[in-house]
Short mmCIF file of C-alpha atoms in Angstrom, two decimals:
data_model
loop_
_atom_site.label_atom_id
_atom_site.label_comp_id
_atom_site.label_asym_id
_atom_site.label_seq_id
_atom_site.Cartn_x
_atom_site.Cartn_y
_atom_site.Cartn_z
CA MET A 28 0.00 0.00 0.00
CA PRO A 29 1.33 3.50 -0.79
CA ILE A 30 2.03 6.26 1.69
CA SER A 31 -1.28 8.04 2.34
CA ARG A 32 -2.93 10.93 4.17
CA GLU A 33 -3.47 8.48 7.01
CA THR A 34 0.31 8.08 7.22
CA LEU A 35 0.80 11.80 7.77
CA SER A 36 -2.18 12.07 10.12
CA PHE A 37 -0.74 9.35 12.33
CA LEU A 38 2.69 11.03 12.44
CA ILE A 39 1.10 14.32 13.49
CA GLU A 40 -1.22 12.85 16.11
CA ASN A 41 1.43 10.55 17.58
CA ARG A 42 3.84 13.47 18.00
CA LEU A 43 1.11 15.60 19.61
CA GLN A 44 0.03 12.85 22.00
CA ASN A 45 3.67 12.19 22.98
CA SER A 46 2.57 9.15 24.93
CA ARG A 47 3.91 5.60 24.96
CA GLU A 48 0.49 4.40 26.12
CA TRP A 49 -1.25 6.13 23.19
CA PHE A 50 1.28 4.75 20.71
CA HIS A 51 0.86 1.18 21.92
CA GLU A 52 -2.93 1.54 21.79
CA HIS A 53 -2.60 2.61 18.15
CA LYS A 54 0.28 0.36 17.13
CA ASP A 55 -1.85 -1.45 14.54
CA THR A 56 -2.51 1.91 12.87
CA TYR A 57 1.23 2.62 12.87
CA ARG A 58 1.98 -0.75 11.30
CA ARG A 59 -0.71 -0.39 8.64
CA TYR A 60 -0.27 3.23 7.58
CA VAL A 61 3.36 4.03 8.42
CA LEU A 62 5.49 0.91 8.63
CA GLN A 63 3.91 -1.20 5.89
CA PRO A 64 4.07 1.52 3.18
CA LEU A 65 7.68 2.26 4.08
CA MET A 66 8.60 -1.43 4.02
CA GLU A 67 7.06 -1.81 0.57
CA LEU A 68 8.80 1.31 -0.73
CA ALA A 69 12.11 0.24 0.80
CA GLY A 70 11.79 -3.17 -0.80
CA GLU A 71 11.11 -1.60 -4.19
CA LEU A 72 14.20 0.62 -3.91
CA ALA A 73 16.57 -2.08 -2.64
CA PRO A 74 17.55 -3.53 -6.06
CA VAL A 75 18.40 -0.03 -7.31
CA MET A 76 20.64 0.60 -4.31
CA TRP A 77 22.50 -2.68 -4.81
CA GLU A 78 22.82 -1.87 -8.51
CA ILE A 79 24.60 1.38 -7.55
CA ASP A 80 26.73 -0.08 -4.73
CA GLY A 81 26.65 -3.73 -3.74
CA GLU A 82 27.83 -2.87 -0.21
CA ILE A 83 24.82 -0.69 0.61
CA ILE A 84 22.58 -1.98 3.41
CA ALA A 85 19.08 -2.06 1.91
CA GLU A 86 17.07 -4.50 4.03
CA PRO A 87 13.49 -3.13 4.35
CA LYS A 88 13.50 -3.35 8.14
CA VAL A 89 13.37 -0.86 11.00
CA GLY A 90 16.93 -0.14 12.09
CA LYS A 91 18.25 -1.08 8.65
CA ALA A 92 16.83 0.95 5.75
CA ILE A 93 13.83 2.23 7.75
CA SER A 94 14.08 4.78 10.56
CA ARG A 95 12.67 4.22 14.03
CA ILE A 96 9.67 6.32 15.01
CA ASN A 97 10.83 6.70 18.60
CA ARG A 98 13.48 9.32 19.33
CA ASP A 99 16.71 8.95 21.31
CA THR A 100 16.28 11.73 23.89
CA ARG A 101 19.43 11.10 25.93
CA PHE A 102 21.51 13.90 24.44
CA THR A 103 18.94 16.49 23.38
CA LYS A 104 16.87 19.18 25.06
CA ASP A 105 13.84 18.10 23.06
CA LYS A 106 12.39 15.23 25.08
CA SER A 107 9.57 14.40 22.66
CA LEU A 108 9.20 10.63 22.54
CA TYR A 109 8.33 10.32 18.85
CA ARG A 110 9.25 12.00 15.59
CA GLU A 111 6.88 13.16 12.87
CA VAL A 112 9.53 12.63 10.19
CA MET A 113 10.28 9.15 8.88
CA TRP A 114 12.94 8.18 6.38
CA LEU A 115 14.62 5.48 4.37
CA ALA A 116 18.42 5.58 4.41
CA TYR A 117 20.70 3.52 2.20
CA THR A 118 24.34 3.49 3.25
CA ARG A 119 27.16 1.04 3.74
CA ASP A 120 27.42 -0.70 7.13
CA ARG A 121 27.67 2.14 9.66
CA LYS A 122 29.58 -0.01 12.14
CA ARG A 123 32.35 -0.61 9.61
CA TYR A 124 32.15 2.78 7.88
CA PRO A 125 31.68 5.69 10.34
CA CYS A 126 31.30 8.23 7.53
CA HIS A 127 28.62 6.87 5.29
CA PRO A 128 27.54 8.76 2.17
CA GLY A 129 24.31 7.32 0.93
CA PHE A 130 20.86 7.84 -0.52
CA PHE A 131 17.76 8.82 1.44
CA PHE A 132 14.04 9.47 1.22
CA GLU A 133 12.33 11.49 3.96
CA VAL A 134 8.61 12.08 4.52
CA SER A 135 6.83 14.43 6.92
CA PRO A 136 3.47 16.23 7.13
CA ASP A 137 5.12 19.11 5.24
CA GLY A 138 6.07 17.03 2.20
CA PHE A 139 9.03 14.89 1.23
CA ARG A 140 12.60 15.09 0.03
CA TYR A 141 15.20 12.70 -1.26
CA GLY A 142 18.72 12.66 -2.59
CA CYS A 143 22.30 11.77 -1.76
CA GLY A 144 24.67 12.97 0.94
CA CYS A 145 26.09 12.37 4.40
CA TYR A 146 24.37 12.71 7.77
CA TYR A 147 27.73 13.91 9.10
CA MET A 148 30.63 14.87 6.87
CA PRO A 149 33.95 15.13 8.77
CA PRO A 150 36.23 18.04 7.81
CA ALA A 151 38.82 15.51 6.60
CA VAL A 152 36.36 14.23 4.01
CA MET A 153 35.56 17.73 2.77
CA GLU A 154 39.27 18.44 2.43
CA ARG A 155 39.70 15.37 0.24
CA LEU A 156 36.65 16.31 -1.82
CA ARG A 157 38.07 19.80 -2.36
CA ARG A 158 41.35 18.28 -3.49
CA LEU A 159 39.48 16.15 -6.03
CA VAL A 160 37.77 19.32 -7.27
CA LEU A 161 40.98 21.35 -7.48
CA ASP A 162 42.85 18.53 -9.20
CA GLY A 163 40.08 18.11 -11.76
CA ASN A 164 39.90 14.42 -10.87
CA SER A 165 37.73 12.36 -13.19
CA VAL A 166 35.45 11.26 -10.34
CA PHE A 167 34.68 14.94 -9.71
CA THR A 168 34.26 15.89 -13.35
CA ALA A 169 31.75 13.05 -13.75
CA ALA A 170 29.82 14.25 -10.68
CA ARG A 171 29.90 17.87 -11.85
CA ARG A 172 28.69 16.93 -15.32
CA GLU A 173 25.89 14.92 -13.75
CA VAL A 174 24.79 17.72 -11.40
CA GLU A 175 25.01 20.51 -13.97
CA GLY A 176 23.19 18.41 -16.57
CA GLN A 177 19.95 18.32 -14.58
CA SER A 178 17.74 20.67 -12.53
CA HIS A 179 15.77 18.18 -10.44
CA PHE A 180 18.29 18.00 -7.59
CA GLN A 181 19.94 21.01 -5.96
CA LEU A 182 23.41 21.11 -4.44
CA GLU A 183 23.03 21.97 -0.74
CA GLY A 184 25.31 22.50 2.25
CA ASP A 185 26.33 25.21 4.71
CA PHE A 186 28.68 27.83 3.29
CA TYR A 187 31.66 29.24 5.16
CA LYS A 188 31.20 32.84 6.25
CA ARG A 189 34.40 33.86 4.50
CA THR A 190 35.50 32.88 1.02
CA ARG A 191 38.34 30.36 1.13
CA TYR A 192 39.03 30.01 -2.60
CA PRO A 193 38.52 33.48 -4.12
CA GLY A 194 40.76 32.72 -7.08
CA GLN A 195 38.80 29.69 -8.28
CA PRO A 196 36.18 29.87 -11.07
CA ALA A 197 32.63 30.75 -10.03
CA ALA A 198 31.40 27.37 -11.26
CA LEU A 199 33.59 25.61 -8.67
CA GLN A 200 32.66 27.82 -5.72
CA PRO A 201 29.55 25.80 -4.75
CA TRP A 202 31.77 22.72 -4.46
CA LEU A 203 34.64 24.40 -2.59
CA GLU A 204 33.06 26.88 -0.20
CA ARG A 205 30.74 24.56 1.73
CA LYS A 206 31.22 22.75 5.02
CA ASN A 207 29.26 19.79 3.65
CA LEU A 208 27.77 18.63 0.36
CA ASN A 209 24.39 17.09 -0.37
CA LEU A 210 22.28 16.74 -3.49
CA ILE A 211 18.58 17.05 -2.63
CA HIS A 212 15.15 17.38 -4.21
CA ASN A 213 12.43 18.93 -2.02
CA SER A 214 8.78 18.40 -2.91
CA GLN A 215 5.23 19.07 -1.78
CA ASP A 216 3.72 17.03 -4.58
CA PHE A 217 1.34 15.03 -2.41
CA ASP A 218 -0.29 13.41 -5.43
CA LEU A 219 3.07 11.80 -6.21
CA LEU A 220 3.74 11.01 -2.55
CA PHE A 221 0.47 9.07 -2.32
CA SER A 222 0.91 7.40 -5.70
CA PRO A 223 1.86 3.74 -6.32
CA GLY A 224 4.33 5.15 -8.85
CA LEU A 225 6.47 6.90 -6.22
CA GLY A 226 9.00 4.07 -6.07
CA LYS A 227 9.68 4.19 -9.81
CA VAL A 228 10.16 7.97 -9.74
CA LEU A 229 12.62 7.66 -6.87
CA SER A 230 14.44 4.77 -8.54
CA ASP A 231 14.81 6.60 -11.84
CA ASN A 232 16.11 9.74 -10.15
CA PHE A 233 18.52 7.93 -7.82
CA ARG A 234 20.11 6.30 -10.85
CA LYS A 235 20.74 9.77 -12.29
CA ILE A 236 22.97 10.83 -9.36
CA CYS A 237 25.16 7.76 -8.85
CA SER A 238 28.26 9.70 -10.01
CA PHE A 239 27.70 12.21 -7.22
CA TYR A 240 27.55 9.30 -4.77
CA ALA A 241 30.80 7.93 -6.22
CA PHE A 242 32.40 11.35 -5.70
CA LEU A 243 31.41 11.49 -2.01
CA LEU A 244 32.52 7.90 -1.54
CA ALA A 245 35.92 8.65 -3.10
CA GLY A 246 36.45 11.54 -0.69
CA ALA A 247 35.58 9.37 2.29
CA ILE A 248 37.87 6.56 1.14
CA GLU A 249 40.80 8.92 0.51
CA ALA A 250 40.30 10.51 3.93
CA ASP A 251 40.48 6.98 5.39
CA VAL A 252 37.29 7.41 7.42
CA ILE A 253 35.25 4.77 5.66
#
């Protein structure tokens, strides 16, 4: 079954109730409208992920490709028990590879987004990525050609307050002046979100950014943090 309005309604209400008792009373609703659609979508995307990188973890299970709905509140001021954002994340084994570029799909009551990037990108990785850019390495030129040849995904990441590479061409600045790099598509197309065709759209678009993934992976490997 596809993601539906009931999926979003449950995420909103569960977050507002903020109650373990309420969640357990409505666990069947969670399984039907949240977990089952995400499991089906994750299963549909798994072959594409393995096609891109055979080491990616793509099992359609909670704690593997599917996020948990309960929040870890040990190290945050926000003590809300549950999140209203759910996601699918496809990365290599996080226990073996601390820095894990990967693909993701995220859904919330506000819409959805998907793309490729890192949850946390160590400075050492960004330094290696910048070196690949400055050297004109083929893995970067392939990623750049891929990104500049489309308009569906946007390059994102926090910029430094001060320019670090003023002498470099303007076309390279978005790759050099950021603290992190992600390629993301944001959407509020709820008709697509609730459509059985969502998985195919995601699959087709993920295939179009595999060179960007290879670029991030190369930086992580060269920085020896993966």
